[in-house]
mmCIF file of C-alpha atoms in Angstrom:
data_model
loop_
_atom_site.group_PDB
_atom_site.id
_atom_site.type_symbol
_atom_site.label_atom_id
_atom_site.label_comp_id
_atom_site.label_asym_id
_atom_site.label_seq_id
_atom_site.Cartn_x
_atom_site.Cartn_y
_atom_site.Cartn_z
ATOM 1 C CA MET A 1 -30.007 23.636 96.316
ATOM 2 C CA LYS A 2 -32.953 24.017 94.012
ATOM 3 C CA ARG A 3 -32.089 26.449 91.264
ATOM 4 C CA THR A 4 -34.181 27.328 88.232
ATOM 5 C CA THR A 5 -33.395 28.763 84.846
ATOM 6 C CA GLY A 6 -36.884 30.079 84.286
ATOM 7 C CA THR A 7 -40.123 30.693 86.138
ATOM 8 C CA ALA A 8 -40.545 28.576 89.221
ATOM 9 C CA THR A 9 -43.672 26.549 89.768
ATOM 10 C CA ALA A 10 -45.251 25.442 93.013
ATOM 11 C CA GLU A 11 -48.384 23.943 94.481
ATOM 12 C CA ARG A 12 -51.193 26.471 94.085
ATOM 13 C CA THR A 13 -53.636 27.650 96.708
ATOM 14 C CA THR A 14 -56.443 28.477 94.254
ATOM 15 C CA PRO A 15 -59.386 26.105 94.721
ATOM 16 C CA GLN A 16 -59.393 23.609 91.851
ATOM 17 C CA VAL A 17 -63.088 23.065 91.163
ATOM 18 C CA THR A 18 -63.732 21.049 88.040
ATOM 19 C CA GLY A 19 -66.926 20.305 86.180
ATOM 20 C CA PRO A 20 -69.324 22.090 83.862
ATOM 21 C CA ALA A 21 -70.597 24.464 86.577
ATOM 22 C CA GLU A 22 -67.211 26.136 87.170
ATOM 23 C CA HIS A 23 -68.213 29.121 85.049
ATOM 24 C CA LEU A 24 -71.187 29.660 87.386
ATOM 25 C CA ARG A 25 -68.843 29.879 90.384
ATOM 26 C CA ASN A 26 -66.311 32.168 88.679
ATOM 27 C CA PRO A 27 -67.820 35.390 87.256
ATOM 28 C CA THR A 28 -64.608 36.342 85.433
ATOM 29 C CA LEU A 29 -64.556 32.962 83.679
ATOM 30 C CA ALA A 30 -68.183 33.451 82.684
ATOM 31 C CA ARG A 31 -67.467 36.916 81.276
ATOM 32 C CA ALA A 32 -64.427 35.621 79.382
ATOM 33 C CA LEU A 33 -66.479 32.788 77.887
ATOM 34 C CA PHE A 34 -69.163 35.258 76.841
ATOM 35 C CA ALA A 35 -66.559 37.527 75.224
ATOM 36 C CA VAL A 36 -64.930 34.704 73.249
ATOM 37 C CA TRP A 37 -68.202 33.099 72.232
ATOM 38 C CA GLY A 38 -69.406 36.571 71.236
ATOM 39 C CA GLY A 39 -66.476 36.921 68.828
ATOM 40 C CA ASP A 40 -64.352 39.525 70.649
ATOM 41 C CA PRO A 41 -60.982 39.415 68.878
ATOM 42 C CA ALA A 42 -58.885 40.320 71.948
ATOM 43 C CA VAL A 43 -59.585 39.871 75.654
ATOM 44 C CA VAL A 44 -57.158 41.048 78.362
ATOM 45 C CA ILE A 45 -57.673 39.731 81.891
ATOM 46 C CA ASP A 46 -55.580 41.485 84.547
ATOM 47 C CA SER A 47 -54.781 39.570 87.703
ATOM 48 C CA PRO A 48 -53.095 40.342 91.030
ATOM 49 C CA PRO A 49 -50.568 37.837 92.411
ATOM 50 C CA GLY A 50 -52.047 34.514 93.446
ATOM 51 C CA ALA A 51 -55.485 35.171 91.958
ATOM 52 C CA GLY A 52 -55.685 31.967 89.927
ATOM 53 C CA LYS A 53 -54.473 32.985 86.458
ATOM 54 C CA THR A 54 -53.620 29.440 85.393
ATOM 55 C CA HIS A 55 -56.799 28.125 87.025
ATOM 56 C CA LEU A 56 -58.753 30.541 84.816
ATOM 57 C CA ILE A 57 -56.766 29.663 81.676
ATOM 58 C CA THR A 58 -57.217 25.902 82.078
ATOM 59 C CA HIS A 59 -60.954 26.061 82.773
ATOM 60 C CA LEU A 60 -61.465 28.520 79.942
ATOM 61 C CA ALA A 61 -59.671 26.111 77.598
ATOM 62 C CA HIS A 62 -61.794 23.213 78.847
ATOM 63 C CA GLN A 63 -65.070 25.056 78.274
ATOM 64 C CA LEU A 64 -64.136 26.446 74.867
ATOM 65 C CA HIS A 65 -62.887 23.120 73.538
ATOM 66 C CA THR A 66 -65.288 20.584 75.036
ATOM 67 C CA ARG A 67 -68.481 22.640 75.137
ATOM 68 C CA ALA A 68 -68.092 25.139 72.285
ATOM 69 C CA GLY A 69 -66.148 22.836 69.967
ATOM 70 C CA MET A 70 -63.461 25.449 69.320
ATOM 71 C CA THR A 71 -59.857 24.658 68.456
ATOM 72 C CA VAL A 72 -57.778 25.975 71.352
ATOM 73 C CA ALA A 73 -54.068 26.628 71.848
ATOM 74 C CA ILE A 74 -52.304 27.830 74.997
ATOM 75 C CA ALA A 75 -49.030 29.758 74.981
ATOM 76 C CA ALA A 76 -46.951 29.638 78.177
ATOM 77 C CA GLN A 77 -43.738 31.565 78.708
ATOM 78 C CA THR A 78 -41.388 28.843 79.968
ATOM 79 C CA ARG A 79 -41.059 25.082 79.593
ATOM 80 C CA ALA A 80 -41.922 24.553 83.264
ATOM 81 C CA GLN A 81 -45.044 26.681 82.867
ATOM 82 C CA SER A 82 -46.118 24.753 79.767
ATOM 83 C CA ILE A 83 -45.877 21.413 81.600
ATOM 84 C CA ASP A 84 -47.785 22.803 84.594
ATOM 85 C CA VAL A 85 -50.511 24.247 82.347
ATOM 86 C CA ALA A 86 -50.791 20.991 80.369
ATOM 87 C CA ASN A 87 -51.137 18.923 83.546
ATOM 88 C CA ARG A 88 -53.766 21.207 84.993
ATOM 89 C CA THR A 89 -55.709 21.427 81.722
ATOM 90 C CA ALA A 90 -55.831 17.640 81.555
ATOM 91 C CA ALA A 91 -57.076 17.588 85.157
ATOM 92 C CA THR A 92 -60.191 19.530 84.060
ATOM 93 C CA GLY A 93 -61.119 16.628 81.769
ATOM 94 C CA ALA A 94 -60.165 18.302 78.500
ATOM 95 C CA PRO A 95 -58.074 16.239 76.057
ATOM 96 C CA THR A 96 -54.656 17.867 76.234
ATOM 97 C CA VAL A 97 -51.554 17.771 74.039
ATOM 98 C CA LEU A 98 -48.121 19.194 74.852
ATOM 99 C CA HIS A 99 -46.228 20.457 71.802
ATOM 100 C CA GLY A 100 -42.514 19.985 72.378
ATOM 101 C CA ASP A 101 -39.192 18.916 70.907
ATOM 102 C CA SER A 102 -39.964 15.223 70.757
ATOM 103 C CA ALA A 103 -43.024 13.002 70.623
ATOM 104 C CA THR A 104 -41.249 10.249 72.559
ATOM 105 C CA ASP A 105 -38.938 11.996 75.067
ATOM 106 C CA ARG A 106 -41.527 12.522 77.813
ATOM 107 C CA PRO A 107 -40.816 15.014 80.626
ATOM 108 C CA ASN A 108 -40.736 13.236 83.975
ATOM 109 C CA ASP A 109 -43.278 15.602 85.509
ATOM 110 C CA LEU A 110 -45.790 15.426 82.659
ATOM 111 C CA ALA A 111 -49.098 13.769 83.589
ATOM 112 C CA ALA A 112 -49.823 10.417 81.990
ATOM 113 C CA ASP A 113 -53.036 11.667 80.369
ATOM 114 C CA VAL A 114 -51.252 14.449 78.443
ATOM 115 C CA ALA A 115 -50.285 13.459 74.901
ATOM 116 C CA LEU A 116 -47.084 14.625 73.209
ATOM 117 C CA THR A 117 -46.645 15.969 69.709
ATOM 118 C CA THR A 118 -44.153 17.828 67.526
ATOM 119 C CA SER A 119 -44.651 20.315 64.710
ATOM 120 C CA ARG A 120 -44.928 17.431 62.269
ATOM 121 C CA GLY A 121 -47.885 15.952 64.162
ATOM 122 C CA LEU A 122 -49.752 19.140 65.100
ATOM 123 C CA ARG A 123 -53.488 18.682 64.602
ATOM 124 C CA PRO A 124 -55.707 21.567 65.791
ATOM 125 C CA GLY A 125 -58.831 20.048 67.279
ATOM 126 C CA ALA A 126 -57.077 16.964 68.634
ATOM 127 C CA GLY A 127 -57.288 18.575 72.064
ATOM 128 C CA VAL A 128 -56.156 21.693 73.855
ATOM 129 C CA ILE A 129 -52.602 22.105 72.563
ATOM 130 C CA VAL A 130 -50.082 23.672 74.946
ATOM 131 C CA ALA A 131 -46.612 24.988 74.098
ATOM 132 C CA THR A 132 -44.250 27.776 75.023
ATOM 133 C CA THR A 133 -44.426 30.993 73.030
ATOM 134 C CA ALA A 134 -40.965 30.211 71.661
ATOM 135 C CA ARG A 135 -42.165 26.810 70.456
ATOM 136 C CA TRP A 136 -45.204 28.328 68.739
ATOM 137 C CA LEU A 137 -42.969 30.861 66.989
ATOM 138 C CA TRP A 138 -40.822 28.018 65.620
ATOM 139 C CA VAL A 139 -43.635 26.129 63.918
ATOM 140 C CA PRO A 140 -42.263 25.583 60.363
ATOM 141 C CA SER A 141 -43.798 27.822 57.723
ATOM 142 C CA ASN A 142 -44.449 24.792 55.507
ATOM 143 C CA ARG A 143 -46.654 23.286 58.252
ATOM 144 C CA PRO A 144 -48.873 26.226 59.236
ATOM 145 C CA VAL A 145 -51.501 25.685 61.922
ATOM 146 C CA HIS A 146 -54.465 27.840 62.830
ATOM 147 C CA PHE A 147 -56.731 27.882 65.880
ATOM 148 C CA ASP A 148 -60.005 29.507 66.750
ATOM 149 C CA VAL A 149 -58.529 30.959 69.927
ATOM 150 C CA MET A 150 -55.123 31.196 71.601
ATOM 151 C CA LEU A 151 -54.922 31.689 75.361
ATOM 152 C CA VAL A 152 -51.725 33.347 76.622
ATOM 153 C CA ASP A 153 -50.686 32.620 80.211
ATOM 154 C CA GLU A 154 -48.433 35.075 82.103
ATOM 155 C CA ALA A 155 -49.084 37.493 79.251
ATOM 156 C CA TYR A 156 -47.195 40.431 80.803
ATOM 157 C CA GLN A 157 -44.002 38.405 80.270
ATOM 158 C CA LEU A 158 -44.717 38.501 76.504
ATOM 159 C CA THR A 159 -43.628 41.428 74.332
ATOM 160 C CA PHE A 160 -45.967 43.079 71.852
ATOM 161 C CA ALA A 161 -43.551 42.002 69.095
ATOM 162 C CA ASP A 162 -43.966 38.345 70.031
ATOM 163 C CA LEU A 163 -47.740 38.725 70.225
ATOM 164 C CA GLY A 164 -47.654 40.149 66.714
ATOM 165 C CA ALA A 165 -45.645 37.143 65.549
ATOM 166 C CA LEU A 166 -48.318 34.850 67.014
ATOM 167 C CA GLY A 167 -51.101 36.856 65.370
ATOM 168 C CA SER A 168 -51.550 34.665 62.311
ATOM 169 C CA MET A 169 -52.048 31.525 64.405
ATOM 170 C CA ALA A 170 -55.518 32.304 65.801
ATOM 171 C CA ASP A 171 -58.657 34.323 65.149
ATOM 172 C CA GLN A 172 -59.036 35.382 68.777
ATOM 173 C CA PHE A 173 -56.636 35.943 71.668
ATOM 174 C CA VAL A 174 -57.156 35.905 75.420
ATOM 175 C CA LEU A 175 -54.253 37.371 77.425
ATOM 176 C CA VAL A 176 -54.143 36.630 81.155
ATOM 177 C CA GLY A 177 -51.416 38.118 83.316
ATOM 178 C CA ASP A 178 -50.220 40.136 86.281
ATOM 179 C CA PRO A 179 -49.495 43.797 85.383
ATOM 180 C CA GLY A 180 -47.257 44.112 88.443
ATOM 181 C CA GLN A 181 -44.706 41.575 87.215
ATOM 182 C CA ILE A 182 -41.266 42.270 85.803
ATOM 183 C CA ASP A 183 -41.374 43.455 82.196
ATOM 184 C CA PRO A 184 -40.133 41.062 79.498
ATOM 185 C CA VAL A 185 -36.367 40.884 79.106
ATOM 186 C CA VAL A 186 -35.383 42.555 75.824
ATOM 187 C CA THR A 187 -31.749 42.323 74.735
ATOM 188 C CA GLY A 188 -31.856 44.664 71.729
ATOM 189 C CA ALA A 189 -31.789 48.472 71.697
ATOM 190 C CA THR A 190 -35.256 49.954 72.267
ATOM 191 C CA ARG A 191 -34.516 53.683 72.612
ATOM 192 C CA ARG A 192 -36.372 54.571 69.423
ATOM 193 C CA TRP A 193 -39.623 53.264 70.985
ATOM 194 C CA ALA A 194 -38.963 54.482 74.541
ATOM 195 C CA THR A 195 -41.939 56.875 74.550
ATOM 196 C CA TRP A 196 -44.236 54.699 72.432
ATOM 197 C CA ALA A 197 -46.941 53.022 74.534
ATOM 198 C CA SER A 198 -47.389 50.300 71.906
ATOM 199 C CA GLY A 199 -43.728 49.728 71.150
ATOM 200 C CA PRO A 200 -42.551 46.200 70.319
ATOM 201 C CA GLN A 201 -40.725 45.911 73.650
ATOM 202 C CA VAL A 202 -43.810 46.775 75.754
ATOM 203 C CA PRO A 203 -45.674 43.968 77.603
ATOM 204 C CA ALA A 204 -48.267 42.637 75.178
ATOM 205 C CA PRO A 205 -51.476 43.407 77.135
ATOM 206 C CA ALA A 206 -50.461 47.028 77.804
ATOM 207 C CA ALA A 207 -49.379 47.621 74.220
ATOM 208 C CA LEU A 208 -52.529 45.985 72.855
ATOM 209 C CA ARG A 209 -54.720 48.311 74.916
ATOM 210 C CA ALA A 210 -52.647 51.330 73.865
ATOM 211 C CA ALA A 211 -52.893 50.412 70.188
ATOM 212 C CA HIS A 212 -56.550 49.370 70.042
ATOM 213 C CA GLY A 213 -58.253 51.043 72.993
ATOM 214 C CA ASP A 214 -61.877 50.079 73.510
ATOM 215 C CA ASP A 215 -61.682 47.348 70.869
ATOM 216 C CA VAL A 216 -59.922 45.255 73.513
ATOM 217 C CA THR A 217 -62.245 43.631 76.055
ATOM 218 C CA ARG A 218 -60.885 44.176 79.575
ATOM 219 C CA LEU A 219 -61.647 41.963 82.569
ATOM 220 C CA ARG A 220 -59.967 41.440 85.932
ATOM 221 C CA LEU A 221 -59.647 38.903 88.703
ATOM 222 C CA PRO A 222 -60.748 40.668 91.902
ATOM 223 C CA HIS A 223 -59.239 38.496 94.662
ATOM 224 C CA THR A 224 -55.943 36.944 95.644
ATOM 225 C CA TRP A 225 -56.043 33.454 97.154
ATOM 226 C CA ARG A 226 -52.354 33.577 98.147
ATOM 227 C CA LEU A 227 -51.799 36.850 99.969
ATOM 228 C CA GLY A 228 -53.261 37.860 103.304
ATOM 229 C CA PRO A 229 -55.045 41.167 103.947
ATOM 230 C CA ALA A 230 -51.973 42.962 105.323
ATOM 231 C CA THR A 231 -49.854 42.102 102.263
ATOM 232 C CA THR A 232 -52.737 42.966 99.948
ATOM 233 C CA ASP A 233 -52.909 46.411 101.536
ATOM 234 C CA LEU A 234 -49.110 46.796 101.328
ATOM 235 C CA LEU A 235 -49.117 46.077 97.586
ATOM 236 C CA ALA A 236 -51.979 48.440 96.734
ATOM 237 C CA PRO A 237 -49.650 51.267 95.527
ATOM 238 C CA LEU A 238 -48.190 48.850 92.964
ATOM 239 C CA TYR A 239 -51.647 48.202 91.461
ATOM 240 C CA PRO A 240 -53.303 51.641 91.139
ATOM 241 C CA ALA A 241 -55.542 50.445 88.294
ATOM 242 C CA LEU A 242 -56.274 46.979 89.712
ATOM 243 C CA PRO A 243 -57.953 47.071 93.124
ATOM 244 C CA PHE A 244 -58.161 43.637 94.722
ATOM 245 C CA THR A 245 -58.888 42.014 98.053
ATOM 246 C CA SER A 246 -57.665 38.949 99.910
ATOM 247 C CA ALA A 247 -59.754 35.772 99.774
ATOM 248 C CA ARG A 248 -57.070 33.648 101.411
ATOM 249 C CA PRO A 249 -58.337 31.405 104.218
ATOM 250 C CA PRO A 250 -56.845 32.294 107.621
ATOM 251 C CA ARG A 251 -53.274 31.043 108.091
ATOM 252 C CA HIS A 252 -50.171 32.372 109.789
ATOM 253 C CA LEU A 253 -46.788 31.453 111.194
ATOM 254 C CA THR A 254 -46.115 31.281 114.892
ATOM 255 C CA ALA A 255 -42.724 31.227 116.589
ATOM 256 C CA GLY A 256 -42.505 30.584 120.294
ATOM 257 C CA THR A 257 -45.223 32.557 122.029
ATOM 258 C CA HIS A 258 -45.979 35.078 119.277
ATOM 259 C CA ASP A 259 -47.413 35.127 115.767
ATOM 260 C CA LEU A 260 -45.240 36.360 112.934
ATOM 261 C CA PRO A 261 -46.613 39.267 110.862
ATOM 262 C CA GLU A 262 -47.251 38.849 107.164
ATOM 263 C CA TYR A 263 -44.226 41.033 106.418
ATOM 264 C CA ARG A 264 -41.293 42.527 108.263
ATOM 265 C CA ALA A 265 -37.887 44.041 107.458
ATOM 266 C CA LEU A 266 -34.397 42.974 108.479
ATOM 267 C CA PRO A 267 -32.240 46.130 108.160
ATOM 268 C CA LEU A 268 -28.482 45.622 107.771
ATOM 269 C CA THR A 269 -25.457 47.905 107.638
ATOM 270 C CA VAL A 270 -24.019 47.139 104.193
ATOM 271 C CA THR A 271 -20.637 48.496 103.104
ATOM 272 C CA GLY A 272 -19.821 46.276 100.137
ATOM 273 C CA GLY A 273 -22.711 47.115 97.821
ATOM 274 C CA THR A 274 -24.718 44.341 96.215
ATOM 275 C CA SER A 275 -21.820 41.895 96.534
ATOM 276 C CA ASP A 276 -21.421 42.328 100.298
ATOM 277 C CA PRO A 277 -21.299 38.745 101.650
ATOM 278 C CA SER A 278 -23.135 39.749 104.826
ATOM 279 C CA VAL A 279 -26.329 40.105 102.789
ATOM 280 C CA GLY A 280 -26.466 36.522 101.538
ATOM 281 C CA LEU A 281 -25.333 35.126 104.892
ATOM 282 C CA ALA A 282 -28.016 37.107 106.746
ATOM 283 C CA ALA A 283 -30.691 35.882 104.325
ATOM 284 C CA ALA A 284 -29.550 32.282 104.723
ATOM 285 C CA GLN A 285 -29.550 32.578 108.517
ATOM 286 C CA ALA A 286 -33.045 34.078 108.462
ATOM 287 C CA ALA A 287 -34.262 31.027 106.524
ATOM 288 C CA ARG A 288 -32.606 28.675 109.027
ATOM 289 C CA ASP A 289 -34.177 30.578 111.927
ATOM 290 C CA LEU A 290 -37.638 30.178 110.377
ATOM 291 C CA LEU A 291 -37.125 26.443 109.964
ATOM 292 C CA ALA A 292 -35.885 26.131 113.539
ATOM 293 C CA THR A 293 -38.667 28.068 115.251
ATOM 294 C CA ALA A 294 -41.732 28.597 113.044
ATOM 295 C CA TYR A 295 -44.934 26.589 112.866
ATOM 296 C CA LEU A 296 -47.657 26.933 110.248
ATOM 297 C CA VAL A 297 -51.165 27.405 111.631
ATOM 298 C CA SER A 298 -53.926 26.839 109.064
ATOM 299 C CA PRO A 299 -57.422 25.324 108.845
ATOM 300 C CA ASP A 300 -55.670 21.966 108.338
ATOM 301 C CA GLY A 301 -53.959 22.197 111.734
ATOM 302 C CA THR A 302 -50.530 23.138 113.047
ATOM 303 C CA ARG A 303 -47.220 21.765 111.800
ATOM 304 C CA PRO A 304 -43.572 22.836 111.717
ATOM 305 C CA LEU A 305 -42.174 24.502 108.610
ATOM 306 C CA VAL A 306 -40.137 22.231 106.366
ATOM 307 C CA PRO A 307 -37.539 23.317 103.776
ATOM 308 C CA ALA A 308 -40.019 22.919 100.899
ATOM 309 C CA ASP A 309 -42.137 25.635 102.549
ATOM 310 C CA VAL A 310 -39.374 28.237 102.350
ATOM 311 C CA ALA A 311 -37.695 30.268 99.604
ATOM 312 C CA VAL A 312 -34.847 32.776 99.571
ATOM 313 C CA ILE A 313 -34.847 35.170 96.619
ATOM 314 C CA ALA A 314 -32.451 37.961 95.685
ATOM 315 C CA PRO A 315 -32.110 40.504 92.854
ATOM 316 C CA HIS A 316 -28.692 39.324 91.675
ATOM 317 C CA VAL A 317 -27.278 35.972 90.606
ATOM 318 C CA GLU A 318 -24.185 36.329 92.811
ATOM 319 C CA GLN A 319 -26.355 36.988 95.871
ATOM 320 C CA ALA A 320 -28.456 33.906 95.165
ATOM 321 C CA ALA A 321 -25.317 31.835 94.583
ATOM 322 C CA LEU A 322 -23.929 32.790 97.995
ATOM 323 C CA VAL A 323 -27.219 31.875 99.677
ATOM 324 C CA ALA A 324 -27.336 28.574 97.783
ATOM 325 C CA ALA A 325 -23.859 27.698 99.034
ATOM 326 C CA ALA A 326 -24.779 28.592 102.610
ATOM 327 C CA LEU A 327 -27.929 26.421 102.448
ATOM 328 C CA SER A 328 -26.533 23.555 100.379
ATOM 329 C CA ASP A 329 -27.603 21.059 103.055
ATOM 330 C CA LEU A 330 -31.287 21.937 102.429
ATOM 331 C CA PRO A 331 -31.970 20.757 98.853
ATOM 332 C CA ASP A 332 -35.744 21.270 99.082
ATOM 333 C CA LEU A 333 -35.435 24.955 99.976
ATOM 334 C CA PHE A 334 -35.802 27.133 96.875
ATOM 335 C CA VAL A 335 -33.021 29.650 96.210
ATOM 336 C CA GLY A 336 -33.030 31.851 93.118
ATOM 337 C CA THR A 337 -33.245 35.340 91.718
ATOM 338 C CA ILE A 338 -36.386 37.426 91.931
ATOM 339 C CA ASN A 339 -36.825 37.005 88.165
ATOM 340 C CA GLN A 340 -36.700 33.222 88.547
ATOM 341 C CA ALA A 341 -39.252 33.392 91.357
ATOM 342 C CA GLN A 342 -42.051 34.704 89.139
ATOM 343 C CA GLY A 343 -44.842 32.166 89.570
ATOM 344 C CA LEU A 344 -43.401 30.839 92.836
ATOM 345 C CA GLU A 345 -45.451 30.305 95.995
ATOM 346 C CA ARG A 346 -44.091 29.365 99.412
ATOM 347 C CA GLU A 347 -45.396 29.658 102.948
ATOM 348 C CA ALA A 348 -42.415 31.783 103.982
ATOM 349 C CA VAL A 349 -39.991 33.825 101.904
ATOM 350 C CA VAL A 350 -36.782 35.678 102.696
ATOM 351 C CA ALA A 351 -36.327 38.373 100.038
ATOM 352 C CA VAL A 352 -33.380 40.690 99.483
ATOM 353 C CA HIS A 353 -34.746 44.161 98.693
ATOM 354 C CA PRO A 354 -33.946 45.271 95.104
ATOM 355 C CA LEU A 355 -32.555 48.608 96.339
ATOM 356 C CA LEU A 356 -30.082 47.082 98.793
ATOM 357 C CA GLY A 357 -26.559 48.234 97.934
ATOM 358 C CA HIS A 358 -27.709 50.275 94.932
ATOM 359 C CA ASP A 359 -27.854 53.957 94.148
ATOM 360 C CA VAL A 360 -31.360 55.223 93.508
ATOM 361 C CA ASP A 361 -30.670 56.305 89.922
ATOM 362 C CA GLU A 362 -30.301 52.710 88.671
ATOM 363 C CA ASP A 363 -33.241 51.438 86.615
ATOM 364 C CA PHE A 364 -32.668 47.835 87.695
ATOM 365 C CA ALA A 365 -33.017 48.707 91.372
ATOM 366 C CA LEU A 366 -36.017 51.001 90.867
ATOM 367 C CA ASP A 367 -38.022 48.568 88.749
ATOM 368 C CA LEU A 368 -41.365 48.265 90.550
ATOM 369 C CA GLY A 369 -42.053 44.880 88.972
ATOM 370 C CA ARG A 370 -39.027 43.397 90.720
ATOM 371 C CA LEU A 371 -40.173 44.869 94.034
ATOM 372 C CA CYS A 372 -43.687 43.507 93.484
ATOM 373 C CA VAL A 373 -42.440 39.973 92.833
ATOM 374 C CA ALA A 374 -40.194 40.109 95.916
ATOM 375 C CA LEU A 375 -43.131 41.093 98.144
ATOM 376 C CA SER A 376 -45.752 38.700 96.768
ATOM 377 C CA ARG A 377 -44.337 35.152 96.747
ATOM 378 C CA HIS A 378 -45.408 34.226 100.302
ATOM 379 C CA ARG A 379 -48.619 32.833 101.696
ATOM 380 C CA THR A 380 -47.977 33.678 105.342
ATOM 381 C CA HIS A 381 -44.716 35.601 105.913
ATOM 382 C CA VAL A 382 -41.980 37.484 104.070
ATOM 383 C CA MET A 383 -38.821 38.841 105.671
ATOM 384 C CA VAL A 384 -37.246 41.582 103.540
ATOM 385 C CA VAL A 385 -33.511 42.067 103.942
ATOM 386 C CA THR A 386 -32.705 45.743 103.377
ATOM 387 C CA ASP A 387 -29.940 48.184 104.224
ATOM 388 C CA ASP A 388 -29.926 51.213 106.476
ATOM 389 C CA ARG A 389 -28.898 53.677 103.753
ATOM 390 C CA SER A 390 -31.791 53.250 101.302
ATOM 391 C CA PRO A 391 -34.346 55.439 103.178
ATOM 392 C CA ALA A 392 -31.999 58.444 103.195
ATOM 393 C CA LEU A 393 -31.041 57.923 99.545
ATOM 394 C CA LEU A 394 -34.711 57.785 98.534
ATOM 395 C CA ALA A 395 -35.517 60.911 100.566
ATOM 396 C CA ASP A 396 -32.673 62.856 98.934
ATOM 397 C CA ALA A 397 -33.688 61.682 95.464
ATOM 398 C CA LEU A 398 -37.321 62.677 96.061
ATOM 399 C CA ARG A 399 -36.277 66.194 97.052
ATOM 400 C CA GLU A 400 -34.576 66.506 93.674
ATOM 401 C CA ARG A 401 -37.308 64.721 91.713
ATOM 402 C CA PRO A 402 -40.600 65.106 93.619
ATOM 403 C CA ASP A 403 -42.642 63.965 90.604
ATOM 404 C CA ALA A 404 -40.825 60.603 90.267
ATOM 405 C CA THR A 405 -43.638 58.159 91.033
ATOM 406 C CA ASN A 406 -41.385 55.110 91.178
ATOM 407 C CA LEU A 407 -39.202 56.777 93.823
ATOM 408 C CA ALA A 408 -42.264 57.765 95.835
ATOM 409 C CA THR A 409 -43.695 54.247 95.662
ATOM 410 C CA HIS A 410 -40.396 52.685 96.708
ATOM 411 C CA ALA A 411 -40.114 55.116 99.624
ATOM 412 C CA ARG A 412 -43.686 54.483 100.755
ATOM 413 C CA LEU A 413 -43.342 50.694 100.744
ATOM 414 C CA LEU A 414 -39.876 50.711 102.331
ATOM 415 C CA ASP A 415 -41.174 52.929 105.134
ATOM 416 C CA ARG A 416 -43.991 50.487 105.837
ATOM 417 C CA LEU A 417 -41.592 47.544 105.823
ATOM 418 C CA LEU A 418 -39.258 49.274 108.259
ATOM 419 C CA GLN A 419 -42.143 50.139 110.558
ATOM 420 C CA ALA A 420 -42.772 46.388 110.806
ATOM 421 C CA ALA A 421 -39.112 45.571 111.537
#
């Protein structure tokens, strides 16, 4: 069973148009180029799921390096992301270098036209240099490097503290990310900054805006190329400050004589909390049922679903482990936690609802970022496994705390999912 230790990567649906005219086809890219060329010190570009964040980053790097002659670095948040970004930057025609542990131990999935370097061989200007944030933070102090601009991919997974640590490495920063994602994992105590909008634990783009206001240039990507119109409408309450529409070409799943909706719920009676084995077994069976009956209908034609088209994601490691065991005969089917699924795309997804088996006063279960990721990994269909006690628990909690916006949002989305059951 495919398991990941970081962000999953997958084939993207964003059109990959290369060439010097790309900025004419993409207004957000054009505005970002204008802002950087104009000397704006910080640019934040908010993006809904599946809107082409990495597509924007790679073409921005290409234009800034090859046409403006700027020294460009890219910071990704995981090793898998850094390899994906390096490959896709090289595909634009820009000379690209991956900064890693070794200049000779080449990752198997790294494109042949991407060079490798270590801290000892770092040369700004040799190409667009890509590394993880952690790798950039470990550049030895006796070998300092400096760039004209650093582009940060998946920037909402970066803390403000880490952005501050990167601050001396570039004159300008462009942060591209999805504000609906799960906040960065912080292991230290953060209570002293709990009410501080620019605290070190806050996602970097949000904290940067809070600290510097109008000095930060703000742009947005207006369309999702992954999600259909029904899912886009479902997710609207999770993006109150980022309206977006679906630009996905028509595609859907069909099973037997009927088309499957973009989303639906699978309510269960759960008595064993989050560790109830019926949850993982039901999710695994739902995935098998999709593979046995569903066909993908798209502009390219009609074909049956294959395991590589499907993912099963769950809030907890033990839930994912049970699903992985139940589907061990399908090695191409992705199984992992919701956190690990950030960046993932599949045609069909079976997702265990974050509230399943929880009480509604638990921060982990109520985190809207986790719910957003669970509901936005699919291109055509998501089945959400939930329990029959969550609606009543949310209703009771809202009577006690009517001003709790996260409770209200959870209740609103769960109600819509159950209506589609």
